[in-house]
Amino acid sequence: MKKSKIVVLLLSLGLLMGGISSLPQSPSFNFEKVIKRAGEGIKNGNIKFGSNDFNVNSTSVFGKDNLENTWVVETVGTKSFTENTDYSHIGSGSKPATSITLTCNLGKRVRLTAFYIKFGGFSGTKGTVSIKIGDVDVVKGSLNGTADVPIAASEVAKEGDVISVKVTGIAKGVKLYNLTYSYEEVVMSETEKAIQNISTNNTKAQLKYSFNVTQEEVVPSFVKVIENLSDWSGEYLIVYEEGSVAFDGSLTTLDDSLTPFDVTNNTKGVTISDGKIEATDKMKEISFKIDKSGDNYTIISSSGYYIGQSSNANGLQSDKSTTYVNTISYKDGTINIVSGGAYLRYNAASNQNRFRYYKSDTYTAQKAINLYRLETITEKYTF
């Protein structure tokens, strides 16, 4: 049920009950501006990166700043990390990160007043930096070779509960030095509290003449797997996130001597939002089903083909009757599907753009994949 329907119903109930007083209105009351600063005033947080402080030494790390707020640093596309005394070195010339994200969930609504972060790099280092509070842009900047680049914003005055810094379009290694930020908590003034109490009392009076209704809506979605599962059985999309593409499980047509799946451009585009992909009929048509087989698994496409490899070599075998042995695991933000010793990866080269198994001594040259599992989410609306 849409929120607009809820609002219409509540308005209708109010109109039917003429004997109930409405919320007093006054030209001196401005709901957007009746906000005062917290008694503790502005708080200043800071964090330093490097071997003596916050170590960024894996794809997902976290640590606390001087205010005991927790920062999470997630890196995609590289496993190259080097710690120096005053900075963390992420990625390298041959294995740069595809994205670096720093996130701090403050757990309460704040007004960000200032933000500063310092990056550096090496010859040829590039990247675009975007800083947000909630969904609101604060400031943007760019990495520039060997130069140390401070990215700062003052007099921000933007509100939210999550601060995020994201670096994309990265070339070569990146140096991460330190960050500082200032904020003040957003609290209601006594005037706003009084207005809220009046509104609450009127609502209680209305409820004497109304009723509560709970509407449930079942929303199927493919949800990103972010942990190692004891049983991987289920229906999945096999996804390369940076390219917003999934392995096309609907393929059936042979391409010369190749199998239906071992072809270039064996993908379909997907839309990812908050770690979920809407489970439309089109998305279900390209999915794969994973079934447990002893200690291992079989993977079968929606078109009825089992996939895998019988040896540690580049390729992708598929057959409607031959089941291939696959092992599945999750580590450091990456899904590993291994068959015959070869790893299922995504080749992003412009003349490839394909999901395929790659032999164990070269598979790291290809892009890591993720699994999105079909789940049924029940959303409740009460009014």
Short mmCIF file of C-alpha atoms in Angstrom, two decimals:
data_model
loop_
_atom_site.label_atom_id
_atom_site.label_comp_id
_atom_site.label_asym_id
_atom_site.label_seq_id
_atom_site.Cartn_x
_atom_site.Cartn_y
_atom_site.Cartn_z
CA MET A 1 0.00 0.00 0.00
CA LYS A 2 1.45 3.38 -0.98
CA LYS A 3 2.01 6.08 1.65
CA SER A 4 -0.20 8.46 -0.34
CA LYS A 5 -3.20 6.16 0.27
CA ILE A 6 -2.49 6.20 4.01
CA VAL A 7 -2.41 10.01 4.05
CA VAL A 8 -5.71 10.21 2.14
CA LEU A 9 -7.41 7.82 4.59
CA LEU A 10 -6.19 9.75 7.64
CA LEU A 11 -7.36 13.04 6.12
CA SER A 12 -10.76 11.49 5.43
CA LEU A 13 -11.09 10.33 9.04
CA GLY A 14 -10.25 13.85 10.25
CA LEU A 15 -12.89 15.43 8.04
CA LEU A 16 -15.58 12.99 9.26
CA MET A 17 -15.01 14.00 12.91
CA GLY A 18 -15.94 17.68 13.04
CA GLY A 19 -16.10 17.63 16.83
CA ILE A 20 -12.37 17.01 17.17
CA SER A 21 -10.20 20.13 17.37
CA SER A 22 -7.49 20.54 14.73
CA LEU A 23 -3.83 21.44 15.30
CA PRO A 24 -3.50 25.19 16.02
CA GLN A 25 -1.77 27.13 13.27
CA SER A 26 0.35 30.24 13.82
CA PRO A 27 2.34 32.33 11.37
CA SER A 28 5.16 32.44 13.94
CA PHE A 29 5.67 28.64 13.81
CA ASN A 30 7.99 27.34 11.07
CA PHE A 31 8.43 23.58 11.22
CA GLU A 32 11.60 23.71 9.10
CA LYS A 33 13.36 26.31 11.24
CA VAL A 34 12.30 25.49 14.83
CA ILE A 35 15.58 23.63 15.59
CA LYS A 36 18.20 24.42 18.22
CA ARG A 37 21.75 23.21 18.64
CA ALA A 38 22.56 20.44 21.11
CA GLY A 39 23.82 21.55 24.48
CA GLU A 40 27.21 19.98 23.89
CA GLY A 41 27.72 22.15 20.81
CA ILE A 42 29.92 21.22 17.88
CA LYS A 43 31.88 17.96 18.05
CA ASN A 44 35.16 17.45 16.18
CA GLY A 45 36.17 13.98 15.01
CA ASN A 46 39.43 12.88 13.43
CA ILE A 47 41.17 9.72 12.35
CA LYS A 48 44.67 9.00 11.01
CA PHE A 49 45.53 6.16 8.67
CA GLY A 50 48.75 4.16 8.60
CA SER A 51 50.67 1.53 10.53
CA ASN A 52 50.65 3.56 13.77
CA ASP A 53 46.91 4.26 13.72
CA PHE A 54 44.07 2.94 11.49
CA ASN A 55 45.42 0.11 9.33
CA VAL A 56 43.73 -0.44 5.97
CA ASN A 57 45.20 -3.89 5.33
CA SER A 58 42.32 -5.83 3.77
CA THR A 59 39.21 -5.33 1.63
CA SER A 60 36.96 -4.58 4.62
CA VAL A 61 38.26 -3.03 7.86
CA PHE A 62 36.80 -0.87 10.61
CA GLY A 63 38.05 1.28 13.47
CA LYS A 64 37.00 4.07 15.83
CA ASP A 65 37.90 7.75 15.72
CA ASN A 66 38.54 9.99 18.74
CA LEU A 67 34.77 10.39 19.29
CA GLU A 68 34.32 6.59 19.37
CA ASN A 69 32.40 6.73 16.09
CA THR A 70 33.07 3.65 13.92
CA TRP A 71 34.43 4.05 10.37
CA VAL A 72 34.28 1.20 7.85
CA VAL A 73 36.67 1.15 4.86
CA GLU A 74 35.69 -1.19 2.01
CA THR A 75 37.88 -1.74 -1.05
CA VAL A 76 36.78 -3.44 -4.27
CA GLY A 77 39.00 -4.69 -7.08
CA THR A 78 42.36 -5.19 -5.37
CA LYS A 79 44.02 -7.09 -2.54
CA SER A 80 47.16 -4.96 -2.59
CA PHE A 81 47.59 -3.09 0.71
CA THR A 82 50.73 -1.54 2.21
CA GLU A 83 50.91 0.32 5.52
CA ASN A 84 53.25 3.27 6.07
CA THR A 85 53.67 5.26 9.26
CA ASP A 86 51.49 8.18 8.14
CA TYR A 87 49.29 6.74 5.38
CA SER A 88 47.65 3.59 4.04
CA HIS A 89 48.63 2.56 0.49
CA ILE A 90 45.68 0.97 -1.33
CA GLY A 91 46.11 -0.76 -4.70
CA SER A 92 49.07 -0.66 -7.07
CA GLY A 93 49.98 0.26 -10.61
CA SER A 94 49.09 -3.19 -11.92
CA LYS A 95 46.23 -3.89 -9.51
CA PRO A 96 44.39 -0.65 -8.69
CA ALA A 97 41.18 -0.66 -6.70
CA THR A 98 37.96 -0.11 -8.62
CA SER A 99 36.40 1.68 -5.64
CA ILE A 100 37.27 2.72 -2.08
CA THR A 101 34.41 3.60 0.31
CA LEU A 102 34.65 5.07 3.82
CA THR A 103 31.43 5.08 5.86
CA CYS A 104 30.52 6.30 9.34
CA ASN A 105 27.01 5.66 10.70
CA LEU A 106 26.53 8.17 13.53
CA GLY A 107 23.28 6.56 14.69
CA LYS A 108 21.56 9.93 15.04
CA ARG A 109 20.66 12.88 12.87
CA VAL A 110 23.36 15.55 12.81
CA ARG A 111 24.17 18.76 10.98
CA LEU A 112 27.59 18.41 9.34
CA THR A 113 29.44 21.72 9.62
CA ALA A 114 32.86 20.89 8.09
CA PHE A 115 34.75 18.00 6.50
CA TYR A 116 38.37 17.44 5.44
CA ILE A 117 40.13 14.40 4.00
CA LYS A 118 43.65 14.09 2.55
CA PHE A 119 44.61 11.74 -0.28
CA GLY A 120 47.83 11.23 -2.22
CA GLY A 121 49.15 9.03 -4.97
CA PHE A 122 51.87 8.06 -7.37
CA SER A 123 52.79 8.79 -10.95
CA GLY A 124 49.59 8.30 -12.97
CA THR A 125 47.22 8.07 -9.98
CA LYS A 126 43.70 9.20 -10.83
CA GLY A 127 40.30 9.01 -9.18
CA THR A 128 37.08 10.89 -8.44
CA VAL A 129 36.12 11.56 -4.82
CA SER A 130 32.52 12.13 -3.68
CA ILE A 131 31.62 13.02 -0.07
CA LYS A 132 28.03 12.84 1.22
CA ILE A 133 25.98 13.21 4.40
CA GLY A 134 23.04 10.86 3.95
CA ASP A 135 22.05 11.23 0.28
CA VAL A 136 23.16 14.87 0.07
CA ASP A 137 26.38 15.83 -1.74
CA VAL A 138 28.86 17.76 0.41
CA VAL A 139 31.92 18.18 -1.83
CA LYS A 140 33.70 16.44 -4.71
CA GLY A 141 37.34 16.30 -5.78
CA SER A 142 39.92 14.45 -7.88
CA LEU A 143 43.17 12.59 -7.28
CA ASN A 144 46.14 13.99 -9.19
CA GLY A 145 49.26 11.86 -9.61
CA THR A 146 51.91 12.30 -6.93
CA ALA A 147 50.30 15.42 -5.45
CA ASP A 148 48.84 15.30 -1.95
CA VAL A 149 45.21 16.35 -2.39
CA PRO A 150 43.17 17.77 0.51
CA ILE A 151 39.42 17.77 -0.18
CA ALA A 152 37.55 20.03 2.22
CA ALA A 153 34.25 21.80 2.80
CA SER A 154 33.40 24.38 5.46
CA GLU A 155 30.07 25.90 6.48
CA VAL A 156 28.36 22.76 5.16
CA ALA A 157 25.11 22.96 7.19
CA LYS A 158 23.70 19.75 5.69
CA GLU A 159 21.92 17.07 7.72
CA GLY A 160 21.90 13.27 7.86
CA ASP A 161 23.01 10.32 9.98
CA VAL A 162 25.63 8.65 7.72
CA ILE A 163 28.83 10.22 6.39
CA SER A 164 30.34 8.56 3.32
CA VAL A 165 33.41 9.07 1.14
CA LYS A 166 33.65 7.17 -2.16
CA VAL A 167 36.55 7.07 -4.62
CA THR A 168 35.85 5.68 -8.12
CA GLY A 169 37.50 5.67 -11.54
CA ILE A 170 40.81 4.79 -9.90
CA ALA A 171 44.13 4.38 -11.70
CA LYS A 172 47.31 3.23 -9.90
CA GLY A 173 47.78 3.20 -6.12
CA VAL A 174 46.11 5.60 -3.67
CA LYS A 175 47.46 7.10 -0.44
CA LEU A 176 44.95 7.67 2.38
CA TYR A 177 46.33 10.03 5.05
CA ASN A 178 43.69 11.34 7.46
CA LEU A 179 40.28 12.94 7.85
CA THR A 180 38.60 15.38 10.22
CA TYR A 181 34.97 16.45 10.51
CA SER A 182 32.70 18.59 12.65
CA TYR A 183 29.01 18.25 13.43
CA GLU A 184 26.29 19.24 15.84
CA GLU A 185 23.33 17.13 16.91
CA VAL A 186 19.89 18.17 15.67
CA VAL A 187 17.36 18.35 18.52
CA MET A 188 13.87 19.75 18.88
CA SER A 189 13.34 23.05 20.63
CA GLU A 190 10.78 23.39 23.41
CA THR A 191 8.41 25.04 20.90
CA GLU A 192 8.69 22.12 18.49
CA LYS A 193 8.16 19.62 21.33
CA ALA A 194 5.00 21.49 22.36
CA ILE A 195 3.69 21.39 18.78
CA GLN A 196 4.42 17.66 18.58
CA ASN A 197 2.55 17.04 21.86
CA ILE A 198 -0.52 18.88 20.55
CA SER A 199 -0.40 16.81 17.36
CA THR A 200 -0.03 13.57 19.36
CA ASN A 201 -2.99 14.39 21.61
CA ASN A 202 -5.18 15.12 18.58
CA THR A 203 -4.13 11.83 17.01
CA LYS A 204 -5.09 9.93 20.18
CA ALA A 205 -8.50 11.59 20.12
CA GLN A 206 -9.02 10.61 16.49
CA LEU A 207 -8.07 6.99 17.21
CA LYS A 208 -11.02 6.71 19.60
CA TYR A 209 -13.22 6.89 16.51
CA SER A 210 -11.00 5.01 14.07
CA PHE A 211 -9.18 1.70 13.85
CA ASN A 212 -5.75 0.25 13.05
CA VAL A 213 -5.15 -1.55 9.76
CA THR A 214 -2.01 -3.53 8.94
CA GLN A 215 -1.26 -4.14 5.27
CA GLU A 216 1.39 -6.70 4.31
CA GLU A 217 3.12 -6.69 0.95
CA VAL A 218 5.35 -9.57 -0.19
CA VAL A 219 8.32 -8.22 -2.17
CA PRO A 220 10.61 -10.82 -3.81
CA SER A 221 14.19 -9.57 -4.33
CA PHE A 222 17.61 -10.92 -5.17
CA VAL A 223 19.70 -9.94 -2.13
CA LYS A 224 23.51 -9.72 -2.08
CA VAL A 225 25.27 -12.49 -0.12
CA ILE A 226 27.75 -10.92 2.34
CA GLU A 227 28.71 -13.95 4.45
CA ASN A 228 29.78 -17.57 4.11
CA LEU A 229 26.67 -19.80 4.06
CA SER A 230 26.42 -23.27 5.55
CA ASP A 231 24.18 -24.27 2.63
CA TRP A 232 24.29 -22.41 -0.69
CA SER A 233 21.17 -24.07 -2.11
CA GLY A 234 18.80 -21.58 -3.71
CA GLU A 235 18.09 -19.39 -6.74
CA TYR A 236 20.69 -16.74 -7.62
CA LEU A 237 21.85 -14.07 -9.98
CA ILE A 238 25.59 -14.24 -10.72
CA VAL A 239 26.65 -10.58 -10.86
CA TYR A 240 29.63 -8.40 -11.79
CA GLU A 241 28.71 -5.31 -9.77
CA GLU A 242 31.00 -2.69 -11.30
CA GLY A 243 29.57 -3.40 -14.73
CA SER A 244 25.96 -3.79 -13.48
CA VAL A 245 25.61 -7.05 -15.41
CA ALA A 246 24.52 -10.59 -14.54
CA PHE A 247 25.34 -13.95 -16.13
CA ASP A 248 22.50 -14.68 -18.58
CA GLY A 249 20.99 -18.00 -17.47
CA SER A 250 18.45 -17.97 -20.27
CA LEU A 251 20.96 -18.79 -23.05
CA THR A 252 20.20 -21.85 -25.19
CA THR A 253 21.56 -21.29 -28.71
CA LEU A 254 24.86 -22.94 -29.64
CA ASP A 255 27.62 -20.74 -31.11
CA ASP A 256 29.62 -22.93 -33.51
CA SER A 257 31.61 -25.41 -31.39
CA LEU A 258 31.12 -23.48 -28.15
CA THR A 259 28.55 -24.29 -25.50
CA PRO A 260 25.51 -22.01 -25.08
CA PHE A 261 27.26 -20.15 -22.27
CA ASP A 262 30.93 -20.00 -23.31
CA VAL A 263 30.40 -17.00 -25.57
CA THR A 264 31.25 -13.32 -25.43
CA ASN A 265 28.62 -10.92 -24.08
CA ASN A 266 26.82 -13.70 -22.16
CA THR A 267 25.28 -11.06 -19.88
CA LYS A 268 22.16 -9.06 -19.10
CA GLY A 269 22.03 -5.62 -17.48
CA VAL A 270 20.80 -5.32 -13.87
CA THR A 271 19.85 -2.46 -11.56
CA ILE A 272 21.33 -2.73 -8.06
CA SER A 273 19.92 -0.65 -5.19
CA ASP A 274 20.95 -1.01 -1.53
CA GLY A 275 22.34 -4.49 -2.13
CA LYS A 276 19.16 -5.75 -3.82
CA ILE A 277 17.92 -6.44 -7.34
CA GLU A 278 14.16 -6.48 -7.90
CA ALA A 279 13.05 -10.03 -8.71
CA THR A 280 11.06 -9.27 -11.86
CA ASP A 281 10.12 -12.01 -14.31
CA LYS A 282 12.98 -10.90 -16.57
CA MET A 283 15.49 -11.27 -13.74
CA LYS A 284 14.17 -14.72 -12.82
CA GLU A 285 14.58 -15.77 -16.46
CA ILE A 286 18.36 -15.19 -16.26
CA SER A 287 18.89 -16.79 -12.84
CA PHE A 288 20.76 -19.96 -11.85
CA LYS A 289 19.71 -22.59 -9.33
CA ILE A 290 22.33 -23.99 -6.95
CA ASP A 291 21.69 -27.45 -5.49
CA LYS A 292 23.70 -29.28 -2.83
CA SER A 293 25.42 -32.49 -3.95
CA GLY A 294 27.26 -34.10 -1.05
CA ASP A 295 29.85 -31.57 0.13
CA ASN A 296 29.73 -29.77 -3.23
CA TYR A 297 27.14 -28.10 -5.47
CA THR A 298 25.67 -28.21 -8.96
CA ILE A 299 24.72 -25.04 -10.81
CA ILE A 300 21.93 -25.17 -13.39
CA SER A 301 20.66 -22.31 -15.55
CA SER A 302 17.01 -21.33 -15.86
CA SER A 303 17.23 -22.73 -19.42
CA GLY A 304 18.16 -26.18 -18.04
CA TYR A 305 21.94 -26.39 -18.53
CA TYR A 306 24.41 -27.47 -15.84
CA ILE A 307 27.63 -25.40 -15.90
CA GLY A 308 31.17 -26.07 -14.69
CA GLN A 309 34.62 -27.23 -15.74
CA SER A 310 36.09 -30.73 -15.80
CA SER A 311 39.71 -29.49 -15.64
CA ASN A 312 41.81 -26.56 -14.45
CA ALA A 313 41.63 -24.63 -17.72
CA ASN A 314 40.01 -21.54 -19.19
CA GLY A 315 36.54 -22.31 -20.49
CA LEU A 316 32.96 -23.02 -19.53
CA GLN A 317 31.28 -26.36 -20.11
CA SER A 318 27.51 -26.83 -20.07
CA ASP A 319 25.24 -29.78 -20.60
CA LYS A 320 21.63 -30.75 -19.88
CA SER A 321 22.55 -34.11 -18.34
CA THR A 322 26.19 -33.88 -17.18
CA THR A 323 26.44 -32.36 -13.71
CA TYR A 324 29.68 -30.55 -12.91
CA VAL A 325 31.15 -30.36 -9.41
CA ASN A 326 31.39 -26.82 -7.99
CA THR A 327 32.61 -25.60 -4.60
CA ILE A 328 31.36 -22.25 -3.29
CA SER A 329 32.79 -19.98 -0.58
CA TYR A 330 32.83 -16.34 0.52
CA LYS A 331 35.96 -14.52 1.70
CA ASP A 332 37.01 -10.86 1.93
CA GLY A 333 33.93 -9.64 0.09
CA THR A 334 34.41 -12.06 -2.82
CA ILE A 335 32.49 -15.14 -3.93
CA ASN A 336 34.67 -18.04 -5.11
CA ILE A 337 32.99 -20.64 -7.33
CA VAL A 338 35.55 -23.31 -8.30
CA SER A 339 35.05 -26.20 -10.70
CA GLY A 340 37.79 -28.55 -11.89
CA GLY A 341 40.28 -26.23 -10.20
CA ALA A 342 39.19 -23.21 -12.32
CA TYR A 343 37.46 -20.12 -10.89
CA LEU A 344 34.28 -18.49 -12.23
CA ARG A 345 35.10 -14.84 -12.94
CA TYR A 346 34.11 -11.98 -15.27
CA ASN A 347 36.34 -10.88 -18.15
CA ALA A 348 35.73 -7.14 -18.63
CA ALA A 349 37.86 -6.75 -21.78
CA SER A 350 35.91 -4.90 -24.48
CA ASN A 351 36.07 -7.87 -26.86
CA GLN A 352 35.04 -10.36 -24.15
CA ASN A 353 32.49 -9.13 -21.57
CA ARG A 354 31.81 -12.66 -20.41
CA PHE A 355 31.43 -14.87 -17.38
CA ARG A 356 33.76 -17.86 -17.63
CA TYR A 357 35.94 -20.21 -15.57
CA TYR A 358 39.66 -19.30 -15.54
CA LYS A 359 42.54 -21.53 -14.49
CA SER A 360 43.85 -21.18 -10.96
CA ASP A 361 47.17 -19.51 -11.82
CA THR A 362 45.62 -16.66 -13.87
CA TYR A 363 42.07 -16.15 -12.60
CA THR A 364 43.02 -13.11 -10.46
CA ALA A 365 43.54 -11.15 -13.70
CA GLN A 366 39.76 -11.26 -14.15
CA LYS A 367 37.03 -9.51 -12.16
CA ALA A 368 35.53 -10.93 -8.95
CA ILE A 369 31.83 -11.82 -8.90
CA ASN A 370 29.02 -11.69 -6.35
CA LEU A 371 25.94 -13.81 -5.74
CA TYR A 372 22.46 -12.31 -5.23
CA ARG A 373 20.07 -14.80 -3.61
CA LEU A 374 16.31 -14.80 -4.21
CA GLU A 375 14.51 -13.96 -0.96
CA THR A 376 10.94 -13.02 -0.09
CA ILE A 377 10.73 -9.85 1.98
CA THR A 378 7.48 -9.03 3.80
CA GLU A 379 6.90 -5.31 4.29
CA LYS A 380 4.24 -4.15 6.77
CA TYR A 381 2.34 -0.86 6.73
CA THR A 382 0.22 0.04 9.76
CA PHE A 383 -2.13 3.03 9.95
#
